[in-house]
């Protein structure tokens, strides 16, 4: 008699695995709060690099030689409930938003943004803050699973990172966008003048990265990141290796090295652009040009979204996640319309 396996509707998971995933995401979100959002994402980079390296080795060995190396470290750990950005990073971001309202006295000396944006802060073992991280880790996992389950033509991990951050603002009574201090949401001049909010040392406008917000500078690093992402894909076939390198490089930003650029959205879309371009343009130099253009556009989208969603309120809403969401939604829709040869890593 054939055994009937009950599955969670839409998600396509057996109930036992689903409940295990919820428990793991609960712990993963708390882990992100304990380490801090940015440190947890650095570990995402390390794990993705490990996973992509093992994946390349599996490819070289082939099915016969790979044996027990047949592991999806990138998918199950790097983008899973342990250090997946939609779980650990999202949990850390929400925990920081909560602490910004509940424990303003914890703000470190010299921090001139709202404390709810200090994603470098590790909250250790404080139970209520870890609980917030845990709950948002579960929420991020559910958003990702549902988005993938219904077949949204978008990077559902990036979308989940964005949505959980917005929901954290709502949950902890922050303005969703905030009020611009200058002539509009795109105006960074109050920051450049050093203007502060009335009765506070907090800056009136808080750009995501003080060293990475000018349009020309952002476009330049986007070109560099896009080309390197494209080259990495061409030589290794790995969609996420350049992303892992970029994410791991943020260790130095976390350690206080000045002017380290944040590039994982640029390198990821550079790799995606190369995969899309190769069947069309054929030559490797042309593929790298397309990859560079993808990096530039993604970088500029990230800057645009940070000026709207990040700079004028009191918590972190991640510009790279927003840029990846926008760009991969565009890729997905254009592919479904028959205008692109593939949808890169979306699996459509």
Coordinates of C-alpha atoms in Angstrom, one line a residue:
X1 CA 0.0 0.0 0.0
X2 CA 1.5 3.3 -1.0
X3 CA 2.2 5.7 1.8
X4 CA 0.4 9.1 1.6
X5 CA 2.8 12.0 2.5
X6 CA 0.9 15.1 3.6
X7 CA 2.4 18.3 2.5
X8 CA 2.0 22.0 3.5
X9 CA -0.2 23.6 0.8
X10 CA 1.7 26.0 -1.5
X11 CA 5.1 25.3 0.2
X12 CA 5.4 21.7 -1.1
X13 CA 7.1 20.6 2.2
X14 CA 6.2 17.7 4.4
X15 CA 4.7 18.9 7.7
X16 CA 7.6 17.3 9.6
X17 CA 10.2 19.2 7.6
X18 CA 8.1 22.4 7.7
X19 CA 8.0 22.4 11.5
X20 CA 11.7 21.6 11.7
X21 CA 12.3 24.5 9.4
X22 CA 10.3 26.8 11.6
X23 CA 12.3 25.8 14.7
X24 CA 15.5 26.2 12.9
X25 CA 14.5 29.7 11.6
X26 CA 13.5 30.6 15.1
X27 CA 17.1 29.8 16.3
X28 CA 18.6 31.4 13.1
X29 CA 16.8 34.7 13.7
X30 CA 17.9 34.7 17.3
X31 CA 21.5 33.9 16.2
X32 CA 21.4 36.9 13.9
X33 CA 20.4 39.1 16.7
X34 CA 23.0 37.7 19.0
X35 CA 25.8 38.2 16.5
X36 CA 24.4 41.4 15.0
X37 CA 22.9 41.7 11.5
X38 CA 26.1 42.6 9.7
X39 CA 28.3 40.1 11.3
X40 CA 25.8 37.4 10.6
X41 CA 25.8 38.4 6.9
X42 CA 29.6 38.2 6.8
X43 CA 29.1 34.5 7.8
X44 CA 26.7 34.2 4.9
X45 CA 29.6 35.2 2.7
X46 CA 31.9 32.7 4.2
X47 CA 29.4 29.8 4.0
X48 CA 28.4 30.7 0.4
X49 CA 32.1 30.7 -0.6
X50 CA 32.5 27.3 1.1
X51 CA 29.4 26.0 -0.6
X52 CA 30.3 27.3 -4.1
X53 CA 33.8 25.8 -3.7
X54 CA 32.4 22.4 -2.8
X55 CA 29.9 22.7 -5.7
X56 CA 32.8 23.4 -8.1
X57 CA 34.6 20.4 -6.7
X58 CA 31.5 18.2 -7.2
X59 CA 31.3 19.4 -10.8
X60 CA 34.9 18.5 -11.4
X61 CA 34.6 15.1 -9.8
X62 CA 31.4 14.2 -11.6
X63 CA 28.6 12.0 -10.2
X64 CA 30.8 8.9 -9.9
X65 CA 33.5 10.6 -7.9
X66 CA 31.6 13.1 -5.8
X67 CA 30.2 10.4 -3.5
X68 CA 29.2 12.0 -0.2
X69 CA 30.3 15.4 -1.3
X70 CA 26.8 15.8 -2.8
X71 CA 25.8 18.6 -0.4
X72 CA 24.0 21.9 -1.1
X73 CA 25.9 23.9 1.5
X74 CA 24.9 27.2 -0.2
X75 CA 21.2 26.5 -0.4
X76 CA 20.7 24.7 3.0
X77 CA 23.1 26.7 5.2
X78 CA 24.2 29.9 3.4
X79 CA 20.7 30.7 2.2
X80 CA 18.9 28.5 4.8
X81 CA 17.9 29.1 8.4
X82 CA 21.4 29.2 9.8
X83 CA 22.8 32.3 8.2
X84 CA 20.4 33.0 5.3
X85 CA 19.9 36.7 5.0
X86 CA 16.1 36.4 5.2
X87 CA 16.5 34.7 8.6
X88 CA 19.7 35.8 10.4
X89 CA 20.2 39.2 8.9
X90 CA 16.5 40.0 8.9
X91 CA 16.4 38.9 12.6
X92 CA 19.3 41.1 13.4
X93 CA 17.8 44.1 11.7
X94 CA 14.5 43.7 13.5
X95 CA 16.2 43.2 16.8
X96 CA 18.2 46.4 16.2
X97 CA 15.0 48.3 15.4
X98 CA 13.4 47.0 18.6
X99 CA 16.5 47.9 20.7
X100 CA 16.5 51.4 19.2
X101 CA 13.1 52.0 20.8
X102 CA 13.4 49.8 23.9
X103 CA 17.0 50.4 25.0
X104 CA 18.3 53.7 23.6
X105 CA 20.8 53.8 26.5
X106 CA 22.6 50.9 24.8
X107 CA 23.6 53.2 21.9
X108 CA 27.4 53.3 21.6
X109 CA 29.3 56.5 22.0
X110 CA 29.9 58.4 18.8
X111 CA 27.0 56.8 16.9
X112 CA 25.3 59.8 15.2
X113 CA 22.5 57.9 13.4
X114 CA 19.5 56.5 15.1
X115 CA 20.5 53.4 17.2
X116 CA 17.9 51.4 15.3
X117 CA 20.3 51.5 12.3
X118 CA 23.4 50.1 14.2
X119 CA 23.5 46.7 12.4
X120 CA 27.0 46.2 13.6
X121 CA 25.8 45.8 17.2
X122 CA 25.9 42.3 18.7
X123 CA 23.1 41.8 21.3
X124 CA 24.7 38.8 22.9
X125 CA 22.3 37.0 25.2
X126 CA 19.6 39.5 26.0
X127 CA 16.5 37.4 25.9
X128 CA 13.8 39.8 24.7
X129 CA 16.0 41.1 21.9
X130 CA 16.9 37.6 20.8
X131 CA 13.2 36.7 20.9
X132 CA 12.4 39.6 18.5
X133 CA 15.2 38.3 16.2
X134 CA 13.8 34.8 16.4
X135 CA 10.3 35.8 15.5
X136 CA 11.4 37.8 12.5
X137 CA 13.7 35.0 11.4
X138 CA 10.6 32.8 11.2
X139 CA 8.7 35.5 9.4
X140 CA 11.5 35.9 6.9
X141 CA 11.6 32.2 6.3
X142 CA 7.8 32.0 5.8
X143 CA 7.8 35.0 3.3
X144 CA 10.6 33.3 1.3
X145 CA 8.9 29.9 1.3
X146 CA 5.5 31.3 0.3
X147 CA 7.1 33.6 -2.4
X148 CA 9.0 30.6 -3.9
X149 CA 5.9 28.3 -3.5
X150 CA 3.6 30.5 -5.5
X151 CA 6.4 31.1 -8.1
X152 CA 7.0 34.8 -7.8
X153 CA 9.4 35.8 -10.6
X154 CA 11.8 37.5 -8.2
X155 CA 14.6 36.7 -5.7
X156 CA 12.4 35.8 -2.8
X157 CA 15.2 35.9 -0.3
X158 CA 16.0 39.6 -1.1
X159 CA 12.3 40.4 -1.2
X160 CA 11.9 38.8 2.3
X161 CA 14.8 40.9 3.7
X162 CA 13.1 44.0 2.4
X163 CA 9.6 43.1 3.6
X164 CA 10.7 42.1 7.1
X165 CA 12.6 45.4 7.5
X166 CA 9.5 47.4 6.6
X167 CA 7.3 45.3 8.9
X168 CA 9.8 45.9 11.7
X169 CA 9.3 49.7 11.2
X170 CA 5.6 49.2 11.5
X171 CA 5.8 46.9 14.5
X172 CA 8.1 49.2 16.5
X173 CA 6.4 52.4 15.6
X174 CA 8.9 54.0 13.2
X175 CA 7.8 56.0 10.1
X176 CA 7.9 53.8 7.1
X177 CA 9.7 56.4 5.0
X178 CA 10.3 59.3 7.3
X179 CA 10.3 63.0 6.4
X180 CA 13.1 64.4 4.3
X181 CA 15.1 67.2 5.8
X182 CA 16.1 68.7 2.5
X183 CA 14.3 69.4 -0.7
X184 CA 13.0 65.8 -1.1
X185 CA 13.9 62.2 -0.5
X186 CA 16.8 62.2 -2.9
X187 CA 18.5 65.3 -1.4
X188 CA 21.6 64.3 0.6
X189 CA 22.8 67.9 1.1
X190 CA 21.7 68.1 4.8
X191 CA 24.1 65.3 5.5
X192 CA 26.9 67.0 3.5
X193 CA 26.4 70.2 5.6
X194 CA 26.3 68.1 8.8
X195 CA 22.8 69.3 9.7
X196 CA 21.3 67.7 12.8
X197 CA 17.7 67.1 14.0
X198 CA 16.2 69.7 16.3
X199 CA 17.3 69.1 19.9
X200 CA 19.5 66.1 19.0
X201 CA 23.0 65.2 17.8
X202 CA 21.4 62.8 15.3
X203 CA 22.1 63.7 11.7
X204 CA 19.1 65.1 9.8
X205 CA 19.7 62.8 6.9
X206 CA 21.5 59.5 7.3
X207 CA 22.8 58.0 4.1
X208 CA 23.2 54.2 4.2
X209 CA 27.0 54.5 3.6
X210 CA 28.7 57.9 4.2
X211 CA 31.5 56.9 1.8
X212 CA 29.2 55.4 -0.9
X213 CA 26.4 57.6 -1.9
X214 CA 27.5 59.9 -4.7
X215 CA 25.9 58.9 -8.0
X216 CA 29.3 58.8 -9.8
X217 CA 31.1 56.9 -7.2
X218 CA 28.2 54.3 -6.9
X219 CA 28.1 53.9 -10.7
X220 CA 31.9 53.4 -10.8
X221 CA 32.0 50.7 -8.1
X222 CA 28.9 49.1 -9.7
X223 CA 30.8 48.8 -13.0
X224 CA 33.8 47.2 -11.2
X225 CA 31.6 44.8 -9.2
X226 CA 29.5 43.8 -12.2
X227 CA 32.5 43.0 -14.4
X228 CA 34.1 40.9 -11.6
X229 CA 30.8 39.1 -11.0
X230 CA 30.5 38.3 -14.7
X231 CA 34.1 37.1 -14.9
X232 CA 33.6 34.8 -11.9
X233 CA 30.6 33.2 -13.5
X234 CA 32.3 32.8 -16.9
X235 CA 35.3 31.0 -15.3
X236 CA 33.6 28.9 -12.6
X237 CA 29.9 28.6 -13.6
X238 CA 29.0 29.7 -10.1
X239 CA 26.3 32.2 -9.8
X240 CA 27.0 33.0 -6.1
X241 CA 30.8 32.9 -5.7
X242 CA 31.3 36.6 -6.5
X243 CA 28.4 37.4 -4.1
X244 CA 30.1 35.3 -1.4
X245 CA 33.4 37.2 -1.9
X246 CA 31.6 40.6 -1.7
X247 CA 29.7 39.5 1.4
X248 CA 32.8 38.2 3.1
X249 CA 34.7 41.4 2.4
X250 CA 32.2 43.2 4.7
X251 CA 34.2 41.7 7.6
X252 CA 36.6 44.6 7.2
X253 CA 33.7 47.1 7.2
X254 CA 32.5 45.5 10.4
X255 CA 36.0 45.8 11.9
X256 CA 36.0 49.6 11.2
X257 CA 38.1 49.7 8.0
X258 CA 37.1 53.0 6.4
X259 CA 35.5 53.2 3.0
X260 CA 35.0 49.4 2.3
X261 CA 32.4 49.3 -0.4
X262 CA 29.3 47.1 -0.2
X263 CA 29.1 45.3 -3.5
X264 CA 27.2 42.0 -3.2
X265 CA 24.2 43.2 -5.1
X266 CA 26.5 44.4 -7.9
X267 CA 28.5 41.3 -8.2
X268 CA 25.4 39.0 -8.0
X269 CA 23.7 40.9 -10.8
X270 CA 27.0 41.0 -12.8
X271 CA 27.0 37.2 -12.6
X272 CA 23.3 37.1 -13.6
X273 CA 23.9 39.5 -16.4
X274 CA 26.7 37.4 -17.8
X275 CA 24.5 34.3 -17.8
X276 CA 21.7 36.1 -19.6
X277 CA 24.1 37.7 -22.1
X278 CA 26.2 34.7 -23.2
X279 CA 23.6 33.1 -25.4
X280 CA 22.9 36.4 -27.1
X281 CA 26.3 38.1 -27.5
X282 CA 28.6 35.1 -27.6
X283 CA 32.0 36.6 -27.0
X284 CA 33.5 36.9 -23.5
X285 CA 34.5 40.6 -23.8
X286 CA 30.9 41.5 -24.8
X287 CA 29.5 39.4 -21.9
X288 CA 31.7 41.3 -19.5
X289 CA 30.5 44.6 -20.9
X290 CA 26.9 43.5 -20.2
X291 CA 27.8 42.3 -16.8
X292 CA 29.3 45.7 -16.0
X293 CA 26.2 47.4 -17.2
X294 CA 24.1 45.2 -14.9
X295 CA 26.4 46.1 -12.0
X296 CA 26.0 49.8 -12.8
X297 CA 22.3 49.8 -13.0
X298 CA 22.0 47.6 -9.9
X299 CA 24.3 50.0 -7.9
X300 CA 22.2 53.0 -9.0
X301 CA 18.9 51.2 -8.1
X302 CA 20.5 50.5 -4.6
X303 CA 21.4 54.2 -4.2
X304 CA 17.9 55.3 -5.3
X305 CA 16.2 53.0 -2.8
X306 CA 18.5 53.9 0.1
X307 CA 17.6 57.6 -0.5
X308 CA 13.9 56.8 -0.3
X309 CA 13.7 54.0 2.2
X310 CA 16.8 54.3 4.4
X311 CA 18.0 57.8 4.9
X312 CA 15.0 59.5 6.6
X313 CA 13.7 57.0 9.1
X314 CA 15.3 55.3 12.1
X315 CA 15.9 51.7 11.1
X316 CA 17.9 49.7 8.5
X317 CA 16.1 48.8 5.3
X318 CA 18.6 47.1 3.2
X319 CA 19.5 48.8 -0.1
X320 CA 21.2 45.8 -1.7
X321 CA 18.2 43.6 -0.9
X322 CA 16.0 46.2 -2.5
X323 CA 18.2 46.5 -5.6
X324 CA 18.3 42.7 -6.0
X325 CA 14.5 42.6 -5.7
X326 CA 13.9 45.2 -8.3
X327 CA 16.5 43.9 -10.8
X328 CA 15.6 40.3 -10.5
X329 CA 11.9 41.1 -10.7
X330 CA 12.7 42.9 -14.0
X331 CA 14.7 39.9 -15.2
X332 CA 11.9 37.5 -14.3
X333 CA 9.2 39.5 -16.0
X334 CA 11.2 40.1 -19.1
X335 CA 12.0 36.4 -19.3
X336 CA 8.3 35.4 -18.9
X337 CA 7.5 37.9 -21.7
X338 CA 10.0 36.0 -23.9
X339 CA 12.4 39.0 -24.1
X340 CA 15.4 37.3 -22.4
X341 CA 17.0 33.8 -23.1
X342 CA 17.0 32.8 -19.4
X343 CA 16.2 34.2 -16.0
X344 CA 19.6 33.6 -14.5
X345 CA 19.3 31.9 -11.2
X346 CA 15.5 32.3 -10.7
X347 CA 14.7 28.8 -12.0
X348 CA 11.7 29.9 -14.0

